[in-house]
XYZ file of C-alpha atoms in Angstrom:
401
model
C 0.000 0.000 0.000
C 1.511 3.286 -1.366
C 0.620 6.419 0.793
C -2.082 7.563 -1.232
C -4.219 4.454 -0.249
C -3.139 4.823 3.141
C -4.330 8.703 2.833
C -7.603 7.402 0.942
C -8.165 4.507 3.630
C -7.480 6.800 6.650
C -10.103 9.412 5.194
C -13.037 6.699 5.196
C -12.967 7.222 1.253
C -15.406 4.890 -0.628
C -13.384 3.079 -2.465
C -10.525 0.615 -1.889
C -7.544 -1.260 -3.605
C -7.388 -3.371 -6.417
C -5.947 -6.579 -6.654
C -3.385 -8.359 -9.626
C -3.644 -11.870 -10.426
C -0.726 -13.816 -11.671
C -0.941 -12.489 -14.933
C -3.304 -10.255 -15.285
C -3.341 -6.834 -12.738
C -6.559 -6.768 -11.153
C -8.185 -3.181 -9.602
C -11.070 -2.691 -8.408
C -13.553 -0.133 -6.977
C -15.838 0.743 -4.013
C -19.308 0.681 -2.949
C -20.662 4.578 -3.653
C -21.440 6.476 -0.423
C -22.028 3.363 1.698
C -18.852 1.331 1.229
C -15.772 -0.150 -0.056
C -15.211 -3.047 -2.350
C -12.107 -4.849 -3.039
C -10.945 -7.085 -6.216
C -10.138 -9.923 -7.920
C -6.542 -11.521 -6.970
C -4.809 -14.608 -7.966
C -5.622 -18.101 -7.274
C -3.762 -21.315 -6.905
C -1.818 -21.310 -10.290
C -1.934 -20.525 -13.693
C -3.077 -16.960 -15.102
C -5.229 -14.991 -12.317
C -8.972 -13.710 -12.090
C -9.919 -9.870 -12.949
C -13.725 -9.388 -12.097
C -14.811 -7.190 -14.985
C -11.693 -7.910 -17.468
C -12.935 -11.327 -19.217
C -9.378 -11.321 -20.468
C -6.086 -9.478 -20.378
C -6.705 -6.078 -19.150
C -5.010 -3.055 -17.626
C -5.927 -0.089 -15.305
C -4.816 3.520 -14.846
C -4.175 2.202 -11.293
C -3.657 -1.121 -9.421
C -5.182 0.660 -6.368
C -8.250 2.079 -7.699
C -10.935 1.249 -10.030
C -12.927 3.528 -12.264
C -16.398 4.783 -10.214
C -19.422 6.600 -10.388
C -20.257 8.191 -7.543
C -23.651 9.452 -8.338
C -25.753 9.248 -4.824
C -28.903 8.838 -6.687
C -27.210 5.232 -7.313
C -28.700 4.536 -3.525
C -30.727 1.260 -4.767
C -28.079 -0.436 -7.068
C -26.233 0.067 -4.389
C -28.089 -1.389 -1.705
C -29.082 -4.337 -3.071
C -25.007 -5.159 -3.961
C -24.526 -4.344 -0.870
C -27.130 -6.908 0.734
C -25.080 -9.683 -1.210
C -22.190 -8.839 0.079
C -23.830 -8.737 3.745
C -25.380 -12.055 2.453
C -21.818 -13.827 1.690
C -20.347 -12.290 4.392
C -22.407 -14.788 6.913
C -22.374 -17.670 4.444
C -18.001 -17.433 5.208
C -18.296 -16.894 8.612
C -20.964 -19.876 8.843
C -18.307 -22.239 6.852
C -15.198 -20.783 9.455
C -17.125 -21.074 12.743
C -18.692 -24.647 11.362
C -14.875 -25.143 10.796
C -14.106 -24.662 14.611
C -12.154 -21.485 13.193
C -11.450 -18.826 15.328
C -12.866 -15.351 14.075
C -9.681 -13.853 13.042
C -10.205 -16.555 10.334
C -13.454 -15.318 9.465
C -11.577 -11.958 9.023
C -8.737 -13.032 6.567
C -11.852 -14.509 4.219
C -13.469 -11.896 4.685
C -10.303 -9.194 3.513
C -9.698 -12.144 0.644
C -13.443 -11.718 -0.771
C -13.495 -8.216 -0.805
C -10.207 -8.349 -2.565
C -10.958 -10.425 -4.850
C -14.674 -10.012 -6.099
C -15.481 -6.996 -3.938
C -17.409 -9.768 -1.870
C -20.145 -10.592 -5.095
C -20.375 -14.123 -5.809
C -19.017 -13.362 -9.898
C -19.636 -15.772 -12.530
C -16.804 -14.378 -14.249
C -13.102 -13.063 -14.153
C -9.965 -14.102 -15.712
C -9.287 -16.985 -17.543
C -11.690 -19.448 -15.639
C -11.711 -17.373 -12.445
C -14.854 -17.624 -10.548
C -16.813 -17.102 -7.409
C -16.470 -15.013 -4.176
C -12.916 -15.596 -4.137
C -12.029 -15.849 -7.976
C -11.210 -19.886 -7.590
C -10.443 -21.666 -10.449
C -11.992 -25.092 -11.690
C -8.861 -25.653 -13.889
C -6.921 -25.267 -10.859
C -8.501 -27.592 -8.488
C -10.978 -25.586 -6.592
C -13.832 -27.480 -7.643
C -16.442 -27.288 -10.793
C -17.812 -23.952 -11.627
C -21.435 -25.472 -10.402
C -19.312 -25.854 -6.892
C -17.219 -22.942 -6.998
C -20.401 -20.928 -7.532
C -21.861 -21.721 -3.995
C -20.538 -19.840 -1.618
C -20.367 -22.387 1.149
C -18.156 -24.527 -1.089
C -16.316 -21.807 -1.956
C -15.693 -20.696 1.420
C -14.958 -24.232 2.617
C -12.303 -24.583 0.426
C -10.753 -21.571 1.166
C -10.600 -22.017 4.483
C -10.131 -25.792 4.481
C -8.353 -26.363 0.720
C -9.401 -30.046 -0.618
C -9.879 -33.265 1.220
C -6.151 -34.542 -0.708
C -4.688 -31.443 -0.202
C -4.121 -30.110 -3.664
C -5.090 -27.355 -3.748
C -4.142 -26.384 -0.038
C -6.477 -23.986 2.468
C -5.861 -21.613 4.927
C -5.523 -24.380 7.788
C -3.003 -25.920 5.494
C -0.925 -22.346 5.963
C 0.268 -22.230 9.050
C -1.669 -19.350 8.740
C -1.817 -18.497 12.582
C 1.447 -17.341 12.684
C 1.420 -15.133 9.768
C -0.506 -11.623 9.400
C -3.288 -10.826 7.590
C -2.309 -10.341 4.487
C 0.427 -12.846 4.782
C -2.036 -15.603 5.552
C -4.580 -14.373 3.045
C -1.650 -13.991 0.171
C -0.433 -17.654 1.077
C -3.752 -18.536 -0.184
C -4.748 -17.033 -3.114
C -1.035 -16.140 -4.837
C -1.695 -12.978 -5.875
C 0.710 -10.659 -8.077
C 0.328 -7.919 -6.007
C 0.517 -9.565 -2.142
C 0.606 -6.378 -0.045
C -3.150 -5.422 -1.037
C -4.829 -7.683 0.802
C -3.903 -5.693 4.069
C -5.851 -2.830 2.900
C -8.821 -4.621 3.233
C -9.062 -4.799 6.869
C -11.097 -1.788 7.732
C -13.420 -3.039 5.272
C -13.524 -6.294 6.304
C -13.929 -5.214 9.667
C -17.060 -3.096 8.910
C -18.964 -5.470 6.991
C -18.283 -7.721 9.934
C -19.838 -5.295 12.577
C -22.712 -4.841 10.322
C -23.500 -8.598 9.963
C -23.617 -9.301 13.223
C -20.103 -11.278 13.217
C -17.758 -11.946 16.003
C -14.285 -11.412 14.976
C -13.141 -12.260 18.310
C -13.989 -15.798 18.073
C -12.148 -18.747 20.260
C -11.388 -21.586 18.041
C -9.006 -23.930 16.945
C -6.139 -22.833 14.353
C -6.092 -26.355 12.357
C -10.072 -26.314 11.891
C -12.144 -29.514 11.586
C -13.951 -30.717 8.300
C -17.768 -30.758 8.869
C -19.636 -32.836 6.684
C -21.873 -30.309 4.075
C -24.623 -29.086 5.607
C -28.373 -28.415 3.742
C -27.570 -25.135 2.998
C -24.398 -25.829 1.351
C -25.626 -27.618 -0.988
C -23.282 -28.098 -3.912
C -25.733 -27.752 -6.481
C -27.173 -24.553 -5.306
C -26.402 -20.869 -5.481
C -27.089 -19.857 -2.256
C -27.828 -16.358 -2.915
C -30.359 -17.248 -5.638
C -28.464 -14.722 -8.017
C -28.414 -15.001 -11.294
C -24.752 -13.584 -12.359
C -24.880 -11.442 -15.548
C -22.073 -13.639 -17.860
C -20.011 -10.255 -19.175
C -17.230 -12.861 -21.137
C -19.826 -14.491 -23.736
C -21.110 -11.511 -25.933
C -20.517 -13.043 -29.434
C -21.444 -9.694 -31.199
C -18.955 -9.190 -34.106
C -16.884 -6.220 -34.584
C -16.834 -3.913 -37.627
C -13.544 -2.965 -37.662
C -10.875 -5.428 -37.555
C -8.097 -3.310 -36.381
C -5.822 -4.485 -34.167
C -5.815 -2.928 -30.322
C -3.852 -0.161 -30.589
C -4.340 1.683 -33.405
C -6.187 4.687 -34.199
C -9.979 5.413 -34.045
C -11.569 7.007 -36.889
C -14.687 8.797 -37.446
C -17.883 6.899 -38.395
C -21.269 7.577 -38.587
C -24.881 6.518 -37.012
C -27.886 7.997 -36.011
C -28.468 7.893 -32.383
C -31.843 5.515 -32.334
C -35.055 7.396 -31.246
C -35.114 6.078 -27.444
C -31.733 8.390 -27.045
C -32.800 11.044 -25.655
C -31.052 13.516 -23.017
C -30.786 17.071 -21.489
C -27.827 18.607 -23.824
C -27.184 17.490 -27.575
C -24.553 15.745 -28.537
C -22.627 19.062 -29.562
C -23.850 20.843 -26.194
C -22.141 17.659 -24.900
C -18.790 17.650 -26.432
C -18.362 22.018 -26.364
C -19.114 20.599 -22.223
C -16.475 18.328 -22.280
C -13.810 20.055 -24.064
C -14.601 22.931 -21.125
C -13.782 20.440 -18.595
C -10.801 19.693 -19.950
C -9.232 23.287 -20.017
C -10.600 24.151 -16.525
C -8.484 22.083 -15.002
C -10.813 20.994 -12.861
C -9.423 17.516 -10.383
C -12.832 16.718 -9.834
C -13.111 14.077 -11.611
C -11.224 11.368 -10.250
C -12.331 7.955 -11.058
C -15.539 9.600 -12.058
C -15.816 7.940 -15.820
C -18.923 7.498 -15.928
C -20.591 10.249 -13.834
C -18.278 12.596 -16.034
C -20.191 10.997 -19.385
C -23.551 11.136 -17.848
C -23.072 15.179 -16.863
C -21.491 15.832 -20.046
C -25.377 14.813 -21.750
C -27.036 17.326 -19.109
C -27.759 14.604 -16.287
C -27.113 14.923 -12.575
C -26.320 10.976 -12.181
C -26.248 7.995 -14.334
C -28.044 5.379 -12.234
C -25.255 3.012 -12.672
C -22.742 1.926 -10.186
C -20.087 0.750 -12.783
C -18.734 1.660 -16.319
C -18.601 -1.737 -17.767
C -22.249 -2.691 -16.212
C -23.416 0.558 -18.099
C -22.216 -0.895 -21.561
C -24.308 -4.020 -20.785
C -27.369 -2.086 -19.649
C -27.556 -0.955 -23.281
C -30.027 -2.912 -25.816
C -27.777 -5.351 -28.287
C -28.641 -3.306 -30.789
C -26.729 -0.173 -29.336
C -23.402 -2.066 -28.634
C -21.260 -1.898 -31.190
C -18.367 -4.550 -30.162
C -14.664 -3.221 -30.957
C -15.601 -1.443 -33.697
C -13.211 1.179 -33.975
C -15.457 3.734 -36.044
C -17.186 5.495 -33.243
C -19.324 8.507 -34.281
C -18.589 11.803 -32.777
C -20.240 11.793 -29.141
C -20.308 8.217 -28.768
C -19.565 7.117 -25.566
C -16.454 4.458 -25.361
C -15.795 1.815 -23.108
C -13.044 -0.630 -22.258
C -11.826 -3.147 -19.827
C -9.681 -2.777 -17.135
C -8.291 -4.851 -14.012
C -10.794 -3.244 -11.958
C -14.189 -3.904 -11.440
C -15.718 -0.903 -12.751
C -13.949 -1.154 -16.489
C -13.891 2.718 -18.267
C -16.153 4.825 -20.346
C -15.067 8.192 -22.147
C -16.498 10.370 -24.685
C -15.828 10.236 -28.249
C -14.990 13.915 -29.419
C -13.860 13.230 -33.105
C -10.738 13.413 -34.783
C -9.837 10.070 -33.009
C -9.907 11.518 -30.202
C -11.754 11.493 -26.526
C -12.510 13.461 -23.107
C -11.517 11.150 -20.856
C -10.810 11.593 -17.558
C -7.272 10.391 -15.256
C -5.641 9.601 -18.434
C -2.911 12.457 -18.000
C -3.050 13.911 -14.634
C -5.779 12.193 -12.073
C -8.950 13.972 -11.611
C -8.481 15.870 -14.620
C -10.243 15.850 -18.196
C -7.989 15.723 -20.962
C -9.023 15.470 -24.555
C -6.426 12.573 -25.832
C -6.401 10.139 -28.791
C -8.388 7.299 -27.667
C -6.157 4.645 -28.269
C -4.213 6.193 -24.767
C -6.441 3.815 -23.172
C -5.039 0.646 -24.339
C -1.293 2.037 -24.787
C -1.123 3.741 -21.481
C -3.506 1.654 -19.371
C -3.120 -1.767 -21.285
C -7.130 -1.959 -21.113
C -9.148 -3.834 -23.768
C -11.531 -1.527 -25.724
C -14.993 -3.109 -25.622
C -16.707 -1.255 -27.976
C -19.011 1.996 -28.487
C -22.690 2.408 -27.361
C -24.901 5.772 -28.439
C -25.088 7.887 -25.317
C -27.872 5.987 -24.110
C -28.634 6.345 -20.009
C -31.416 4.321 -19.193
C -31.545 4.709 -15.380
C -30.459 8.320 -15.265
C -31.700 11.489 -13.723
């Protein structure tokens, strides 16, 4: 932890670190106004799990993730939030029905938020899955398994019944710190970041009714499953939203990297917001030579204000591309038409969105000093950052207001 997360963690800020898996740098973002969230780390082997990346994917920051913080995002919010409450208990449940003590509970807990920002995630990196970004190709189980958090849990805390791949017990965990113990685990890149999930951890904790300061025994015992860790369950009764699998086919076949060029499409009739799209841009371009640091990981509440609206309604840039109809994504196609908003992967959780201002070039915001706008050619994104451009959607906010 550099001191700008330890200034960012010491202020109560809202968002926390980001995680890097074995091969692919992982980031990640935090819960708006209410709380943090952590991100996907590494896991037993092989290449590592990134929760929004489906793939190789970079950041503008392995501490930080890309955010909206629009308050009127209150409900999205809440109901994350509720999961992560939710999974919280389910790990506690598997540690204490482990004969764990509760500083156990806590490492899982700082491991989760790490790596999936505590969401039970259907997808990450390579084969990545789950609360704590376990792999089926490593050993952690099937992806049917792997998806219930008990299971998931278990095997974090407990690794497999022939020891490959090891658990926490397996660690000697007692006698190493937090991080340590949570890093001997899960492999990660990036070991250090697990650490600055403790106040987090810690929280969530307090607010589900945990006991952190649980008696039990170091080495655990292996309960038999109970009903409600049923293997062939998702506890939570969510239905992940698969980001990896969109088989739309890209226009353009050039190669990440090279320049963006002009193209040209109507906005369809259901676009419709408070500025136009030049009101937009001549908005944008202002930004950028005020020299305004507002804006720091602020993607996508910086698009959404550029159109004339006071918040998007989303919690994350990548979730906002998916929001939009089929029809309006235009995957990779490297033609955008002037005011098209523009979004790519990253190692965090929240992924990047920027405004297409023409020329090849976008308003983005962090890309050259953080907090600022600065009107850049929009291939920056994967040449700085080493993110993977997704595509281009019409400026389309369906939850805004």
């Amino acid at each position: 932890m550099d001191t700008r997360q330890a200034a960012m963690l010491a202020a109560g800020a809202a968002r926390r670190g980001a995680a890097i898996k074995l091969a692919v740098p992982a980031g990640i973002l935090f819960f708006v106004m209410l709380l943090g969230i952590g991100i996907v780390g590494g896991i037993a082997g092989g290449s590592q799990a990134s929760a929004a990346s489906c793939g190789d994917a970079g950041q503008p920051d392995t501490e930080y993730g890309d955010g909206d913080t629009d308050s009127s995002s209150k409900d999205d919010t809440d109901g994350l939030h509720a999961q992560q409450l939710a999974n919280a208990k389910i790990i506690d449940e598997e540690a204490t029905k482990a004969g764990l003590p509760g500083r156990a509970t806590l490492i899982g807990l700082m491991t989760a938020l790490q790596e999936s920002t505590l969401l039970n995630l259907d997808h990450g990196d390579a084969d990545s899955i789950g609360v704590f970004q376990q792999r089926p190709l490593a050993g952690w189980g099937t992806k049917q398994q792997i998806m219930n958090v008990h299971y998931a849990a278990r095997m974090f805390f407990l690794g497999d019944e022939d020891g490959s791949p090891e658990g926490l017990t397996d660690k000697n965990w007692e006698n190493k710190g937090l991080g340590e113990a949570a890093q001997s685990v899960q492999r990660s890149r990036y070991p250090t970041l697990y650490d600055g999930q403790e106040a987090e951890a810690r929280r969530i904790a307090k607010e589900a009714g945990i006991n952190l300061t649980r008696a039990g025994k170091p080495t655990g015992n292996r309960p038999p499953p109970s009903a409600s860790g049923d293997m062939s369950q998702n506890p939570n009764g969510e239905i992940p939203t698969n980001r990896c699998s969109d088989s739309g086919e890209a226009r353009d076949s050039a190669k990440p990297g090279q320049a963006f060029h002009d193209g040209s499409a109507p906005w369809p009739n259901q676009v419709e917001n408070p500025r136009s799209t030049e009101d937009a841009i001549a908005w944008a371009r202002r930004e950028a030579s005020s020299g305004s640091k507002e804006w720091y990981r602020k993607c996508l509440a910086f698009v959404a204000q550029a159109y004339g609206w006071s918040y998007s309604g989303t919690l994350y840039a990548i979730d906002h591309y998916y929001e939009m109809p089929l029809s309006m994504r235009h995957n990779r196609d490297r033609n955008p038409p002037v005011g098209a908003l523009m979004y790519w992967r990253t190692s965090s959780r929240a992924g990047h969105v920027a405004i297409y201002v023409g020329n090849g070039q976008i308003a983005s915001n962090d890309i050259r000093v953080a907090g600022q706008i600065s009107v850049v050619p929009a291939e920056d994104i994967e040449n700085k950052w080493g993110s993977t451009y997704v595509g281009w959607a019409p400026p389309h906010f369906p939850k805004a207001g």
